[in-house]
Coordinates of N, CA and C in Angstrom, one line a residue:
X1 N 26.0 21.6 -2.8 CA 24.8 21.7 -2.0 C 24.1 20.4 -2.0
X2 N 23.5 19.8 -0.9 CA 22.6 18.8 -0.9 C 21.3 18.9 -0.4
X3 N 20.6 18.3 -0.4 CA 19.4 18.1 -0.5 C 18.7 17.2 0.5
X4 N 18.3 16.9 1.2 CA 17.5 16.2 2.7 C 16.2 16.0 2.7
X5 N 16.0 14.7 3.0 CA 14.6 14.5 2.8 C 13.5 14.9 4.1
X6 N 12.6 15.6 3.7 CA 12.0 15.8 5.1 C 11.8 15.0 6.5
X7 N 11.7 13.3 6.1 CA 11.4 12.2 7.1 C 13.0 11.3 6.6
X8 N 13.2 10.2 7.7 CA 14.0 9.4 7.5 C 13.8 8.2 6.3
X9 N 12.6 7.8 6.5 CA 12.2 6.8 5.5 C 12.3 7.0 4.3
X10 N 13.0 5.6 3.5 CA 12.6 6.4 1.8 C 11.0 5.3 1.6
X11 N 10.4 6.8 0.9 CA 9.0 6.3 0.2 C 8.7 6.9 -1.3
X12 N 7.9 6.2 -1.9 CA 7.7 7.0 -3.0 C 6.5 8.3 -3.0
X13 N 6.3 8.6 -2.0 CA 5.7 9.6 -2.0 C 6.3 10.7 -1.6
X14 N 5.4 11.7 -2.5 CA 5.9 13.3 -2.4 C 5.6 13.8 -1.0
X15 N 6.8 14.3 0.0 CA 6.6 14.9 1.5 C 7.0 16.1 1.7
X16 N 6.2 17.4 1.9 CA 6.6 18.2 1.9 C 6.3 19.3 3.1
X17 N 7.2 19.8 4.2 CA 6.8 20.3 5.1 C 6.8 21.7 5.6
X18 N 5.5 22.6 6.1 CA 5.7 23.7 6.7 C 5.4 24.2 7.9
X19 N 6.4 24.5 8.6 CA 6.2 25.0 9.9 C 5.5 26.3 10.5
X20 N 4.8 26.5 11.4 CA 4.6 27.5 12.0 C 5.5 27.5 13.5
X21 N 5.1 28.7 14.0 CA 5.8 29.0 15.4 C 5.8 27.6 16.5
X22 N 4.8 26.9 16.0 CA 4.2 25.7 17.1 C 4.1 24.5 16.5
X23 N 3.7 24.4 14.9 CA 2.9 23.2 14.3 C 4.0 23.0 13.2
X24 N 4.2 21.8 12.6 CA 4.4 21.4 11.5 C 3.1 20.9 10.5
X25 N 3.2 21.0 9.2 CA 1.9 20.7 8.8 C 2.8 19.9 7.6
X26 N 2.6 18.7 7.3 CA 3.1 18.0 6.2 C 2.2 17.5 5.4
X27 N 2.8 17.7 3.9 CA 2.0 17.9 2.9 C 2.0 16.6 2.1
X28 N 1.4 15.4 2.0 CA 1.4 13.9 1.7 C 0.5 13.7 0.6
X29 N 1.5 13.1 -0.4 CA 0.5 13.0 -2.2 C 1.3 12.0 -2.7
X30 N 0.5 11.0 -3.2 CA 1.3 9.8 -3.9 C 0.4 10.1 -5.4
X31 N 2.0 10.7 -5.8 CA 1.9 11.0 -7.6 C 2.0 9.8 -8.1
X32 N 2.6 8.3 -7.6 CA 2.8 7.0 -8.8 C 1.3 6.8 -8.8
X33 N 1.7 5.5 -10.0 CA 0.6 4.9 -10.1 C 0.3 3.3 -9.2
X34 N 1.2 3.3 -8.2 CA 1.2 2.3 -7.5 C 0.6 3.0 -6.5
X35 N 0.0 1.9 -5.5 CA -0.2 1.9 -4.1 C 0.8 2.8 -3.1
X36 N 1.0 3.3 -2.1 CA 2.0 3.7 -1.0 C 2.0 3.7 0.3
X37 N 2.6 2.7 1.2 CA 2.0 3.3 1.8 C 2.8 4.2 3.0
X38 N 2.2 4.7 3.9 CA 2.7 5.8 4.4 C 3.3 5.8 5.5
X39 N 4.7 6.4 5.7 CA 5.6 6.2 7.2 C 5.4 5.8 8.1
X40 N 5.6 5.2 8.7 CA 5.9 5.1 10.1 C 5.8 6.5 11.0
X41 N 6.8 7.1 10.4 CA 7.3 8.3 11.4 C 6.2 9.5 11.5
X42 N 5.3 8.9 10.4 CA 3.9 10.3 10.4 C 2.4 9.2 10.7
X43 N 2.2 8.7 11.4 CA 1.7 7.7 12.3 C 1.2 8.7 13.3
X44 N 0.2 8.7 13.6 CA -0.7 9.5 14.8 C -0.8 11.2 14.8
X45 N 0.0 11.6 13.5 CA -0.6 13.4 13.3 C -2.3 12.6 12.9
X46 N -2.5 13.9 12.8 CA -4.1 13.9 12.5 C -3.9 14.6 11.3
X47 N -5.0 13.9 10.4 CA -4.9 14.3 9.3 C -6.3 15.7 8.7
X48 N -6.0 16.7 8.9 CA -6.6 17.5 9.0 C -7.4 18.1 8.0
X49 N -7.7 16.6 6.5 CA -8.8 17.0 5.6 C -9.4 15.8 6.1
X50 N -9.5 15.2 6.8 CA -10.4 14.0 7.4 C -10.6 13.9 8.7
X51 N -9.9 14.7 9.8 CA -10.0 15.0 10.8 C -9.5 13.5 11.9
X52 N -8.7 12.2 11.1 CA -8.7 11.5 12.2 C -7.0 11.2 12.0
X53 N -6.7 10.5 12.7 CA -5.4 10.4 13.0 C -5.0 9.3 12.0
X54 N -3.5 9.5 11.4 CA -3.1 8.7 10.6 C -2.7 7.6 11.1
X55 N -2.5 6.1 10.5 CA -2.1 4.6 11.3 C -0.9 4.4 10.5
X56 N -0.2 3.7 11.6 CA 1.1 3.1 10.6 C 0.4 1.9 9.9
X57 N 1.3 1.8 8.6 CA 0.6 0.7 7.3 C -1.1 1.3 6.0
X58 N -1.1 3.4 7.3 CA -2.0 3.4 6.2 C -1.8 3.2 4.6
X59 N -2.8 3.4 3.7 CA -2.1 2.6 2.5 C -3.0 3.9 1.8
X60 N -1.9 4.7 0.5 CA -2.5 6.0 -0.5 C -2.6 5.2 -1.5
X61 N -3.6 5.4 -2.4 CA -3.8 5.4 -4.0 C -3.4 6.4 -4.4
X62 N -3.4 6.1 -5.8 CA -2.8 7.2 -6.5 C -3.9 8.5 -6.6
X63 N -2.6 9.7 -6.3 CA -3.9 10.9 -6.0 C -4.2 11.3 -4.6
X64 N -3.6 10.6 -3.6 CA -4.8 10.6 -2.5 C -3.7 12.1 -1.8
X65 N -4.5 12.6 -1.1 CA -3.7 13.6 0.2 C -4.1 13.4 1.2
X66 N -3.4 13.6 2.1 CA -2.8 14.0 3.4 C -2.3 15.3 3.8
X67 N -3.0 16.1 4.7 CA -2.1 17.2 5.1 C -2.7 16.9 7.0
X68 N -1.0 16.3 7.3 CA -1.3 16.2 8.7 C -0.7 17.5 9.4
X69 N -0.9 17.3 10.5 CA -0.3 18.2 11.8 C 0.5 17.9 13.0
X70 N 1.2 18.5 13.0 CA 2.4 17.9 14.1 C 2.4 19.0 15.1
X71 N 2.2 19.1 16.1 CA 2.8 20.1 17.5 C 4.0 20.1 17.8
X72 N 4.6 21.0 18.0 CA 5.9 21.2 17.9 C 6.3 21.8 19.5

């Protein structure tokens, strides 16, 4: 059995995804103690505990979340 990462990119952050009928909702947490920063490929969900849209090159500290939204 193998194992697949939710996005193509490798990052050190933990990505974890759930779908509904319409939405994906991904779950974004940088457990290191380094800086991260965050895909490419999740670039313009909106991030729905801050309400604005994520940027490619944004940058997590350690601790920070993300739970964006995707339309599907």
């Amino acid at each position: 059995m193998s194992v697949s990462g939710v996005i193509a990119e490798k990052t050190g952050l933990e990505i974890t995804c759930r779908e509904s009928e319409n939405t994906c909702f991904y779950f974004v947490i940088n457990f290191t103690d380094e800086k991260q920063t965050l895909p490419a490929s999740l670039a313009g969900m909106v991030d729905l505990i801050t309400g604005e849209a994520a940027k490619d090159g944004d940058v997590m500290n350690k601790w920070d979340v993300k739970i964006l939204q995707e339309a599907l």
